[in-house]
């Protein structure tokens, strides 16, 4: 692959917890929540910050290293590795030993910063240089040693900077990883000395995965089901599977203002014949984007689909407050359950009724899941088989949540001007967050081939404009 001329590497280094010799070795077994993420792609995220005074980058780099080192002291798994057995019956574990570190790259870009942080459709390939290269996998005895995270800070002289993060989902779910990044940003904003004083004796992250009750031995069962056909991320290929080399995808951001969300909710309530319908900003947003996605495929003649073809929507439910015993909010690991929602093509493809049908189906599924008297995890034994049953060509999903407050990541330069979840580039998933500049609004990221994005935009805008009740 030809070198990328849009980014010049200034420095590559490894940052360890501070002080490194004071950190005890740590071994963390995987819970059944974690196991299902073993073969899942890595989280990829880029934060954009306005910062015109890039001449000060000589001070920024050592300060970022210092705050990152302090952060790792409280979040050791970021510097650790996944130990994946190759010729033994042992289950994978997370491990930190003295000398472990996180790979960090500092770079400079000549790309148009203002273009990248926009909402308009942008070439997906323009974002790949802002992600760090995946660290090399290594081996020891009968196991692979797989680094779990890497960071890249990219300066745009005279404009701003970006922080790119890749992290294996074995580290934790989006809530856990975001809480970690929030901790790092807060430490950097405070300064190392002040942060050290405030954090003395405090436990920012609970790493004890025995807090996840597993009376049925689900971790063992999930591992036995996965180990013979697992597809691990290939760390030998940079940012795999995101590198596209011309996949013709564009990345766009759509903002639903508070008034739009109220309009969508009222429309569903007025048009639905069902009583006691569960309607929220989350459900109507997911429903509207799901149906626009399906209709955009039809619009461009993407493929001929029978009306009875199954369509799936995949969401995740935070289980921290919903399992027994409850899991603390600062638990660092995976604690989310999949909610797989099934419909058929005809129900979603119809004009206004498609959106209403989708909103009812999503609302009912989520409500049933969280209010299940037998427990949210009643179907945990069948998670893997349920996911496998989804026809991968006919699904759409959502990552993120308005509750995660991703725009609160302030390193001392102010809140991010834009956050892009680049993981959506390699699957049919939308990202969902609170809107940066719209009180009560939501911001949705979407990645589609250019022609399909054009069709999606038209259907999305016309639908909102013509929705009457």
GROMACS .gro file of C-alpha atoms in nm:
model
  469
    1UNK     CA    1   0.000   0.000   0.000
    2UNK     CA    2   0.136   0.341  -0.098
    3UNK     CA    3   0.227   0.577   0.187
    4UNK     CA    4  -0.042   0.825   0.278
    5UNK     CA    5   0.073   1.176   0.190
    6UNK     CA    6  -0.208   1.344   0.384
    7UNK     CA    7  -0.053   1.264   0.722
    8UNK     CA    8   0.307   1.308   0.834
    9UNK     CA    9   0.408   1.111   1.144
   10UNK     CA   10   0.583   1.333   1.399
   11UNK     CA   11   0.644   1.074   1.671
   12UNK     CA   12   0.553   0.720   1.765
   13UNK     CA   13   0.589   0.604   2.123
   14UNK     CA   14   0.459   0.372   2.391
   15UNK     CA   15   0.302   0.513   2.707
   16UNK     CA   16   0.293   0.308   3.028
   17UNK     CA   17   0.102   0.363   3.353
   18UNK     CA   18   0.284   0.599   3.588
   19UNK     CA   19   0.492   0.499   3.772
   20UNK     CA   20   0.525   0.166   3.581
   21UNK     CA   21   0.702  -0.027   3.857
   22UNK     CA   22   0.423   0.047   4.106
   23UNK     CA   23   0.151  -0.127   3.905
   24UNK     CA   24   0.069  -0.480   4.012
   25UNK     CA   25   0.019  -0.742   3.745
   26UNK     CA   26  -0.345  -0.793   3.659
   27UNK     CA   27  -0.537  -1.084   3.508
   28UNK     CA   28  -0.903  -1.044   3.418
   29UNK     CA   29  -1.119  -1.340   3.311
   30UNK     CA   30  -1.385  -1.269   3.050
   31UNK     CA   31  -1.752  -1.269   3.146
   32UNK     CA   32  -2.022  -1.408   2.919
   33UNK     CA   33  -2.100  -1.048   2.821
   34UNK     CA   34  -1.741  -1.017   2.695
   35UNK     CA   35  -1.722  -1.348   2.509
   36UNK     CA   36  -1.967  -1.250   2.236
   37UNK     CA   37  -1.739  -0.957   2.139
   38UNK     CA   38  -1.432  -1.172   2.067
   39UNK     CA   39  -1.497  -1.184   1.695
   40UNK     CA   40  -1.640  -0.834   1.666
   41UNK     CA   41  -1.467  -0.548   1.492
   42UNK     CA   42  -1.280  -0.286   1.690
   43UNK     CA   43  -1.431   0.042   1.804
   44UNK     CA   44  -1.297   0.330   1.592
   45UNK     CA   45  -1.363   0.687   1.696
   46UNK     CA   46  -1.224   1.030   1.603
   47UNK     CA   47  -1.276   1.346   1.808
   48UNK     CA   48  -1.223   1.685   1.640
   49UNK     CA   49  -1.126   1.993   1.843
   50UNK     CA   50  -1.090   2.351   1.728
   51UNK     CA   51  -0.740   2.458   1.830
   52UNK     CA   52  -0.585   2.729   1.611
   53UNK     CA   53  -0.271   2.769   1.824
   54UNK     CA   54  -0.097   2.457   1.698
   55UNK     CA   55   0.243   2.627   1.737
   56UNK     CA   56   0.204   2.512   2.098
   57UNK     CA   57   0.206   2.145   1.997
   58UNK     CA   58   0.552   2.103   2.155
   59UNK     CA   59   0.377   2.154   2.491
   60UNK     CA   60   0.068   1.955   2.400
   61UNK     CA   61   0.256   1.635   2.324
   62UNK     CA   62   0.432   1.595   2.662
   63UNK     CA   63   0.116   1.702   2.846
   64UNK     CA   64  -0.093   1.443   2.664
   65UNK     CA   65   0.165   1.173   2.739
   66UNK     CA   66   0.169   1.269   3.107
   67UNK     CA   67  -0.210   1.269   3.148
   68UNK     CA   68  -0.238   0.945   2.951
   69UNK     CA   69   0.016   0.778   3.179
   70UNK     CA   70  -0.186   0.885   3.484
   71UNK     CA   71  -0.507   0.765   3.319
   72UNK     CA   72  -0.357   0.420   3.252
   73UNK     CA   73  -0.283   0.383   3.623
   74UNK     CA   74  -0.660   0.370   3.681
   75UNK     CA   75  -0.749   0.190   3.356
   76UNK     CA   76  -0.479  -0.075   3.320
   77UNK     CA   77  -0.659  -0.282   3.052
   78UNK     CA   78  -0.599  -0.004   2.796
   79UNK     CA   79  -0.228  -0.079   2.827
   80UNK     CA   80  -0.277  -0.455   2.850
   81UNK     CA   81  -0.337  -0.737   2.605
   82UNK     CA   82  -0.585  -1.007   2.518
   83UNK     CA   83  -0.415  -1.343   2.575
   84UNK     CA   84  -0.579  -1.572   2.325
   85UNK     CA   85  -0.494  -1.946   2.353
   86UNK     CA   86  -0.410  -2.127   2.031
   87UNK     CA   87  -0.337  -2.481   2.148
   88UNK     CA   88  -0.488  -2.517   2.491
   89UNK     CA   89  -0.833  -2.555   2.648
   90UNK     CA   90  -0.792  -2.230   2.842
   91UNK     CA   91  -1.030  -1.942   2.785
   92UNK     CA   92  -0.898  -1.602   2.670
   93UNK     CA   93  -0.811  -1.349   2.941
   94UNK     CA   94  -0.714  -0.984   2.967
   95UNK     CA   95  -0.371  -0.930   3.118
   96UNK     CA   96  -0.152  -0.642   3.226
   97UNK     CA   97   0.209  -0.702   3.329
   98UNK     CA   98   0.483  -0.454   3.409
   99UNK     CA   99   0.623  -0.305   3.091
  100UNK     CA  100   0.295  -0.317   2.901
  101UNK     CA  101   0.196   0.006   2.730
  102UNK     CA  102  -0.037   0.167   2.479
  103UNK     CA  103   0.086   0.267   2.133
  104UNK     CA  104   0.054   0.640   2.062
  105UNK     CA  105   0.117   0.826   1.736
  106UNK     CA  106   0.151   1.201   1.694
  107UNK     CA  107   0.101   1.323   1.339
  108UNK     CA  108   0.031   1.629   1.126
  109UNK     CA  109  -0.223   1.648   0.846
  110UNK     CA  110  -0.266   1.876   0.546
  111UNK     CA  111  -0.633   1.783   0.503
  112UNK     CA  112  -0.913   2.039   0.525
  113UNK     CA  113  -1.007   2.035   0.893
  114UNK     CA  114  -1.334   2.224   0.843
  115UNK     CA  115  -1.443   1.981   0.571
  116UNK     CA  116  -1.373   1.678   0.791
  117UNK     CA  117  -1.575   1.807   1.087
  118UNK     CA  118  -1.877   1.895   0.873
  119UNK     CA  119  -2.212   1.720   0.850
  120UNK     CA  120  -2.225   1.692   0.471
  121UNK     CA  121  -2.136   1.363   0.297
  122UNK     CA  122  -1.758   1.323   0.309
  123UNK     CA  123  -1.533   1.063   0.151
  124UNK     CA  124  -1.481   0.782   0.401
  125UNK     CA  125  -1.122   0.730   0.289
  126UNK     CA  126  -1.033   1.078   0.417
  127UNK     CA  127  -1.083   0.961   0.776
  128UNK     CA  128  -0.864   0.650   0.776
  129UNK     CA  129  -0.535   0.843   0.812
  130UNK     CA  130  -0.663   0.987   1.141
  131UNK     CA  131  -0.682   0.643   1.303
  132UNK     CA  132  -0.374   0.481   1.459
  133UNK     CA  133  -0.222   0.175   1.300
  134UNK     CA  134  -0.327  -0.143   1.477
  135UNK     CA  135  -0.039  -0.267   1.697
  136UNK     CA  136   0.132  -0.587   1.591
  137UNK     CA  137   0.018  -0.915   1.737
  138UNK     CA  138   0.286  -1.123   1.911
  139UNK     CA  139   0.311  -1.478   2.042
  140UNK     CA  140   0.414  -1.649   2.362
  141UNK     CA  141   0.415  -2.027   2.416
  142UNK     CA  142   0.066  -2.139   2.309
  143UNK     CA  143  -0.110  -1.803   2.293
  144UNK     CA  144  -0.146  -1.490   2.085
  145UNK     CA  145  -0.080  -1.160   2.264
  146UNK     CA  146  -0.314  -0.902   2.116
  147UNK     CA  147  -0.288  -0.531   2.210
  148UNK     CA  148  -0.626  -0.387   2.301
  149UNK     CA  149  -0.602  -0.020   2.206
  150UNK     CA  150  -0.404   0.250   2.028
  151UNK     CA  151  -0.427   0.630   1.998
  152UNK     CA  152  -0.335   0.886   1.735
  153UNK     CA  153  -0.328   1.263   1.787
  154UNK     CA  154  -0.326   1.452   1.457
  155UNK     CA  155  -0.253   1.825   1.433
  156UNK     CA  156  -0.408   2.044   1.164
  157UNK     CA  157  -0.184   2.354   1.173
  158UNK     CA  158  -0.379   2.673   1.228
  159UNK     CA  159  -0.710   2.490   1.264
  160UNK     CA  160  -0.736   2.216   1.522
  161UNK     CA  161  -0.649   1.863   1.619
  162UNK     CA  162  -0.810   1.522   1.625
  163UNK     CA  163  -0.780   1.229   1.865
  164UNK     CA  164  -0.829   0.892   1.700
  165UNK     CA  165  -0.890   0.586   1.916
  166UNK     CA  166  -0.915   0.220   1.826
  167UNK     CA  167  -1.009  -0.031   2.092
  168UNK     CA  168  -1.107  -0.396   2.100
  169UNK     CA  169  -1.460  -0.444   2.233
  170UNK     CA  170  -1.320  -0.698   2.479
  171UNK     CA  171  -1.201  -0.393   2.675
  172UNK     CA  172  -1.557  -0.293   2.747
  173UNK     CA  173  -1.878  -0.172   2.591
  174UNK     CA  174  -1.923   0.179   2.458
  175UNK     CA  175  -2.029   0.309   2.799
  176UNK     CA  176  -1.716   0.174   2.968
  177UNK     CA  177  -1.476   0.295   2.699
  178UNK     CA  178  -1.637   0.639   2.686
  179UNK     CA  179  -1.616   0.668   3.066
  180UNK     CA  180  -1.246   0.588   3.034
  181UNK     CA  181  -1.187   0.851   2.768
  182UNK     CA  182  -1.381   1.102   2.982
  183UNK     CA  183  -1.147   1.025   3.271
  184UNK     CA  184  -0.841   1.086   3.052
  185UNK     CA  185  -0.979   1.413   2.916
  186UNK     CA  186  -1.060   1.534   3.269
  187UNK     CA  187  -0.710   1.448   3.394
  188UNK     CA  188  -0.553   1.637   3.106
  189UNK     CA  189  -0.775   1.938   3.166
  190UNK     CA  190  -0.686   1.947   3.537
  191UNK     CA  191  -0.313   1.896   3.486
  192UNK     CA  192  -0.120   1.599   3.620
  193UNK     CA  193  -0.031   1.745   3.959
  194UNK     CA  194  -0.384   1.860   4.045
  195UNK     CA  195  -0.536   1.539   3.906
  196UNK     CA  196  -0.301   1.328   4.117
  197UNK     CA  197  -0.418   1.504   4.433
  198UNK     CA  198  -0.786   1.475   4.349
  199UNK     CA  199  -0.762   1.110   4.246
  200UNK     CA  200  -0.553   0.990   4.540
  201UNK     CA  201  -0.717   0.677   4.678
  202UNK     CA  202  -1.013   0.693   4.439
  203UNK     CA  203  -1.133   0.403   4.225
  204UNK     CA  204  -1.237   0.538   3.887
  205UNK     CA  205  -1.292   0.201   3.724
  206UNK     CA  206  -1.411  -0.125   3.879
  207UNK     CA  207  -1.229  -0.399   3.690
  208UNK     CA  208  -1.367  -0.698   3.885
  209UNK     CA  209  -1.563  -0.900   3.630
  210UNK     CA  210  -1.678  -1.146   3.894
  211UNK     CA  211  -1.947  -0.884   3.961
  212UNK     CA  212  -2.125  -1.039   3.663
  213UNK     CA  213  -2.325  -1.329   3.803
  214UNK     CA  214  -2.288  -1.643   3.590
  215UNK     CA  215  -2.465  -1.927   3.772
  216UNK     CA  216  -2.535  -2.107   3.443
  217UNK     CA  217  -2.173  -2.108   3.325
  218UNK     CA  218  -2.255  -1.900   3.018
  219UNK     CA  219  -1.898  -1.778   2.970
  220UNK     CA  220  -1.781  -2.138   2.930
  221UNK     CA  221  -2.071  -2.224   2.700
  222UNK     CA  222  -2.019  -1.918   2.480
  223UNK     CA  223  -1.647  -1.992   2.454
  224UNK     CA  224  -1.707  -2.356   2.359
  225UNK     CA  225  -1.943  -2.242   2.086
  226UNK     CA  226  -1.705  -1.980   1.947
  227UNK     CA  227  -1.355  -2.120   1.975
  228UNK     CA  228  -1.360  -2.345   1.669
  229UNK     CA  229  -1.489  -2.087   1.422
  230UNK     CA  230  -1.385  -1.755   1.571
  231UNK     CA  231  -1.281  -1.470   1.345
  232UNK     CA  232  -1.037  -1.250   1.532
  233UNK     CA  233  -0.945  -0.906   1.406
  234UNK     CA  234  -0.623  -0.936   1.207
  235UNK     CA  235  -0.394  -0.695   1.387
  236UNK     CA  236  -0.125  -0.745   1.126
  237UNK     CA  237  -0.325  -0.530   0.885
  238UNK     CA  238  -0.358  -0.160   0.978
  239UNK     CA  239  -0.711  -0.073   1.089
  240UNK     CA  240  -0.851  -0.390   0.936
  241UNK     CA  241  -1.133  -0.419   0.833
  242UNK     CA  242  -1.176  -0.047   0.774
  243UNK     CA  243  -0.923   0.005   0.496
  244UNK     CA  244  -1.133   0.029   0.185
  245UNK     CA  245  -0.917   0.171  -0.093
  246UNK     CA  246  -1.216   0.312  -0.276
  247UNK     CA  247  -1.526   0.150  -0.131
  248UNK     CA  248  -1.719   0.455  -0.254
  249UNK     CA  249  -1.870   0.513   0.090
  250UNK     CA  250  -1.943   0.856   0.224
  251UNK     CA  251  -1.996   0.956   0.584
  252UNK     CA  252  -2.275   1.200   0.670
  253UNK     CA  253  -2.434   1.341   0.986
  254UNK     CA  254  -2.805   1.405   1.024
  255UNK     CA  255  -2.946   1.620   1.305
  256UNK     CA  256  -3.299   1.575   1.434
  257UNK     CA  257  -3.398   1.890   1.620
  258UNK     CA  258  -3.623   1.867   1.925
  259UNK     CA  259  -3.915   1.984   1.710
  260UNK     CA  260  -3.845   1.704   1.460
  261UNK     CA  261  -3.845   1.442   1.736
  262UNK     CA  262  -4.175   1.570   1.874
  263UNK     CA  263  -4.318   1.561   1.523
  264UNK     CA  264  -4.210   1.198   1.476
  265UNK     CA  265  -4.346   1.092   1.816
  266UNK     CA  266  -4.679   1.266   1.765
  267UNK     CA  267  -4.712   1.114   1.419
  268UNK     CA  268  -4.666   0.762   1.555
  269UNK     CA  269  -4.917   0.819   1.837
  270UNK     CA  270  -5.177   0.967   1.598
  271UNK     CA  271  -5.139   0.704   1.327
  272UNK     CA  272  -5.105   0.397   1.546
  273UNK     CA  273  -5.411   0.189   1.621
  274UNK     CA  274  -5.229   0.029   1.912
  275UNK     CA  275  -5.287   0.149   2.267
  276UNK     CA  276  -5.011   0.182   2.527
  277UNK     CA  277  -4.745   0.220   2.260
  278UNK     CA  278  -4.391   0.285   2.385
  279UNK     CA  279  -4.270   0.599   2.210
  280UNK     CA  280  -3.939   0.775   2.282
  281UNK     CA  281  -3.688   0.989   2.096
  282UNK     CA  282  -3.468   0.680   2.066
  283UNK     CA  283  -3.739   0.454   1.920
  284UNK     CA  284  -3.871   0.702   1.664
  285UNK     CA  285  -3.518   0.796   1.553
  286UNK     CA  286  -3.421   0.432   1.504
  287UNK     CA  287  -3.749   0.360   1.326
  288UNK     CA  288  -3.722   0.658   1.093
  289UNK     CA  289  -3.363   0.582   0.991
  290UNK     CA  290  -3.437   0.210   0.951
  291UNK     CA  291  -3.725   0.273   0.711
  292UNK     CA  292  -3.536   0.543   0.519
  293UNK     CA  293  -3.248   0.295   0.484
  294UNK     CA  294  -3.476   0.024   0.345
  295UNK     CA  295  -3.649   0.267   0.107
  296UNK     CA  296  -3.321   0.411  -0.019
  297UNK     CA  297  -3.214   0.063  -0.128
  298UNK     CA  298  -3.537   0.026  -0.322
  299UNK     CA  299  -3.496   0.373  -0.474
  300UNK     CA  300  -3.163   0.294  -0.637
  301UNK     CA  301  -3.264  -0.056  -0.745
  302UNK     CA  302  -3.006  -0.204  -0.512
  303UNK     CA  303  -3.169  -0.544  -0.524
  304UNK     CA  304  -3.511  -0.698  -0.577
  305UNK     CA  305  -3.646  -0.806  -0.240
  306UNK     CA  306  -3.956  -1.018  -0.184
  307UNK     CA  307  -4.215  -0.849   0.037
  308UNK     CA  308  -4.189  -1.134   0.288
  309UNK     CA  309  -3.812  -1.107   0.321
  310UNK     CA  310  -3.704  -1.075   0.684
  311UNK     CA  311  -3.557  -0.743   0.792
  312UNK     CA  312  -3.369  -0.707   1.122
  313UNK     CA  313  -3.284  -0.418   1.348
  314UNK     CA  314  -3.018  -0.463   1.618
  315UNK     CA  315  -2.991  -0.249   1.930
  316UNK     CA  316  -2.812  -0.294   2.262
  317UNK     CA  317  -2.950  -0.252   2.613
  318UNK     CA  318  -2.736  -0.141   2.906
  319UNK     CA  319  -2.777  -0.405   3.176
  320UNK     CA  320  -2.588  -0.240   3.464
  321UNK     CA  321  -2.903  -0.139   3.652
  322UNK     CA  322  -3.114  -0.426   3.522
  323UNK     CA  323  -2.930  -0.739   3.634
  324UNK     CA  324  -2.925  -0.896   3.979
  325UNK     CA  325  -2.714  -0.813   4.160
  326UNK     CA  326  -2.685  -0.465   4.008
  327UNK     CA  327  -2.354  -0.374   3.848
  328UNK     CA  328  -2.196  -0.037   3.946
  329UNK     CA  329  -2.205   0.242   3.690
  330UNK     CA  330  -1.824   0.259   3.691
  331UNK     CA  331  -1.786  -0.112   3.610
  332UNK     CA  332  -1.528  -0.136   3.332
  333UNK     CA  333  -1.623  -0.419   3.099
  334UNK     CA  334  -1.909  -0.529   2.879
  335UNK     CA  335  -2.257  -0.526   3.027
  336UNK     CA  336  -2.497  -0.489   2.737
  337UNK     CA  337  -2.750  -0.731   2.591
  338UNK     CA  338  -2.846  -0.750   2.223
  339UNK     CA  339  -3.204  -0.682   2.123
  340UNK     CA  340  -3.273  -0.830   1.779
  341UNK     CA  341  -3.592  -0.694   1.624
  342UNK     CA  342  -3.752  -0.868   1.328
  343UNK     CA  343  -3.996  -0.737   1.071
  344UNK     CA  344  -4.063  -0.804   0.705
  345UNK     CA  345  -3.977  -0.598   0.403
  346UNK     CA  346  -4.332  -0.502   0.310
  347UNK     CA  347  -4.414  -0.360   0.655
  348UNK     CA  348  -4.112  -0.127   0.641
  349UNK     CA  349  -4.120  -0.032   0.273
  350UNK     CA  350  -4.469   0.118   0.268
  351UNK     CA  351  -4.485   0.497   0.273
  352UNK     CA  352  -4.587   0.659   0.603
  353UNK     CA  353  -4.707   0.329   0.747
  354UNK     CA  354  -4.355   0.185   0.723
  355UNK     CA  355  -4.221   0.433   0.978
  356UNK     CA  356  -4.516   0.381   1.213
  357UNK     CA  357  -4.483   0.002   1.188
  358UNK     CA  358  -4.111   0.022   1.263
  359UNK     CA  359  -4.165   0.249   1.564
  360UNK     CA  360  -4.425   0.010   1.709
  361UNK     CA  361  -4.206  -0.297   1.650
  362UNK     CA  362  -3.895  -0.138   1.803
  363UNK     CA  363  -4.087   0.008   2.098
  364UNK     CA  364  -4.258  -0.322   2.174
  365UNK     CA  365  -3.935  -0.521   2.154
  366UNK     CA  366  -3.737  -0.287   2.379
  367UNK     CA  367  -4.022  -0.257   2.630
  368UNK     CA  368  -4.070  -0.633   2.645
  369UNK     CA  369  -3.697  -0.686   2.689
  370UNK     CA  370  -3.645  -0.446   2.980
  371UNK     CA  371  -3.970  -0.534   3.157
  372UNK     CA  372  -3.930  -0.911   3.135
  373UNK     CA  373  -4.019  -1.043   3.482
  374UNK     CA  374  -3.800  -1.350   3.427
  375UNK     CA  375  -3.502  -1.124   3.376
  376UNK     CA  376  -3.333  -0.932   3.101
  377UNK     CA  377  -3.089  -1.218   3.045
  378UNK     CA  378  -3.349  -1.492   3.002
  379UNK     CA  379  -3.235  -1.555   2.645
  380UNK     CA  380  -2.860  -1.512   2.712
  381UNK     CA  381  -2.797  -1.878   2.628
  382UNK     CA  382  -2.914  -1.818   2.272
  383UNK     CA  383  -2.745  -1.482   2.205
  384UNK     CA  384  -2.484  -1.622   1.969
  385UNK     CA  385  -2.724  -1.838   1.771
  386UNK     CA  386  -2.972  -1.549   1.748
  387UNK     CA  387  -2.702  -1.319   1.612
  388UNK     CA  388  -2.591  -1.586   1.366
  389UNK     CA  389  -2.948  -1.625   1.243
  390UNK     CA  390  -2.964  -1.263   1.130
  391UNK     CA  391  -2.932  -1.241   0.754
  392UNK     CA  392  -2.634  -1.008   0.740
  393UNK     CA  393  -2.742  -0.855   0.410
  394UNK     CA  394  -3.080  -0.748   0.547
  395UNK     CA  395  -3.010  -0.581   0.878
  396UNK     CA  396  -2.963  -0.233   1.017
  397UNK     CA  397  -2.847  -0.138   1.364
  398UNK     CA  398  -2.760   0.140   1.606
  399UNK     CA  399  -2.452   0.207   1.813
  400UNK     CA  400  -2.436   0.470   2.083
  401UNK     CA  401  -2.700   0.635   2.297
  402UNK     CA  402  -2.813   0.988   2.388
  403UNK     CA  403  -2.726   0.900   2.749
  404UNK     CA  404  -2.355   0.863   2.675
  405UNK     CA  405  -2.292   1.240   2.636
  406UNK     CA  406  -2.002   1.197   2.399
  407UNK     CA  407  -1.968   1.574   2.352
  408UNK     CA  408  -1.857   1.618   2.713
  409UNK     CA  409  -1.499   1.503   2.635
  410UNK     CA  410  -1.314   1.824   2.723
  411UNK     CA  411  -0.932   1.809   2.737
  412UNK     CA  412  -0.910   2.178   2.822
  413UNK     CA  413  -0.961   2.298   2.464
  414UNK     CA  414  -1.340   2.304   2.495
  415UNK     CA  415  -1.588   2.040   2.391
  416UNK     CA  416  -1.527   1.852   2.066
  417UNK     CA  417  -1.654   2.024   1.757
  418UNK     CA  418  -1.741   1.688   1.606
  419UNK     CA  419  -1.726   1.320   1.696
  420UNK     CA  420  -1.723   1.051   1.428
  421UNK     CA  421  -1.778   0.684   1.512
  422UNK     CA  422  -1.594   0.527   1.221
  423UNK     CA  423  -1.690   0.171   1.317
  424UNK     CA  424  -2.010   0.226   1.119
  425UNK     CA  425  -1.808   0.231   0.796
  426UNK     CA  426  -1.776  -0.146   0.793
  427UNK     CA  427  -2.133  -0.245   0.879
  428UNK     CA  428  -2.489  -0.130   0.827
  429UNK     CA  429  -2.513   0.062   1.151
  430UNK     CA  430  -2.588   0.419   1.246
  431UNK     CA  431  -2.428   0.606   1.536
  432UNK     CA  432  -2.654   0.797   1.774
  433UNK     CA  433  -2.559   1.074   2.017
  434UNK     CA  434  -2.694   1.391   2.170
  435UNK     CA  435  -2.665   1.674   1.920
  436UNK     CA  436  -2.369   1.907   1.971
  437UNK     CA  437  -2.552   2.233   1.902
  438UNK     CA  438  -2.921   2.149   1.932
  439UNK     CA  439  -3.074   2.140   2.280
  440UNK     CA  440  -3.291   1.830   2.302
  441UNK     CA  441  -3.187   1.714   1.956
  442UNK     CA  442  -3.011   1.399   1.837
  443UNK     CA  443  -2.720   1.354   1.598
  444UNK     CA  444  -2.697   1.048   1.376
  445UNK     CA  445  -2.393   0.934   1.177
  446UNK     CA  446  -2.443   0.720   0.869
  447UNK     CA  447  -2.208   0.562   0.614
  448UNK     CA  448  -2.340   0.451   0.276
  449UNK     CA  449  -2.225   0.424  -0.086
  450UNK     CA  450  -2.256   0.765  -0.248
  451UNK     CA  451  -2.559   0.688  -0.467
  452UNK     CA  452  -2.747   0.529  -0.178
  453UNK     CA  453  -2.663   0.826   0.049
  454UNK     CA  454  -2.808   1.065  -0.209
  455UNK     CA  455  -3.129   0.861  -0.218
  456UNK     CA  456  -3.136   0.839   0.162
  457UNK     CA  457  -3.101   1.217   0.204
  458UNK     CA  458  -3.388   1.282  -0.034
  459UNK     CA  459  -3.618   1.031   0.137
  460UNK     CA  460  -3.517   1.156   0.484
  461UNK     CA  461  -3.580   1.524   0.407
  462UNK     CA  462  -3.901   1.469   0.208
  463UNK     CA  463  -4.040   1.245   0.480
  464UNK     CA  464  -3.993   1.506   0.751
  465UNK     CA  465  -4.126   1.785   0.529
  466UNK     CA  466  -4.441   1.599   0.421
  467UNK     CA  467  -4.529   1.430   0.750
  468UNK     CA  468  -4.876   1.550   0.842
  469UNK     CA  469  -5.123   1.446   1.111
   0.00000   0.00000   0.00000
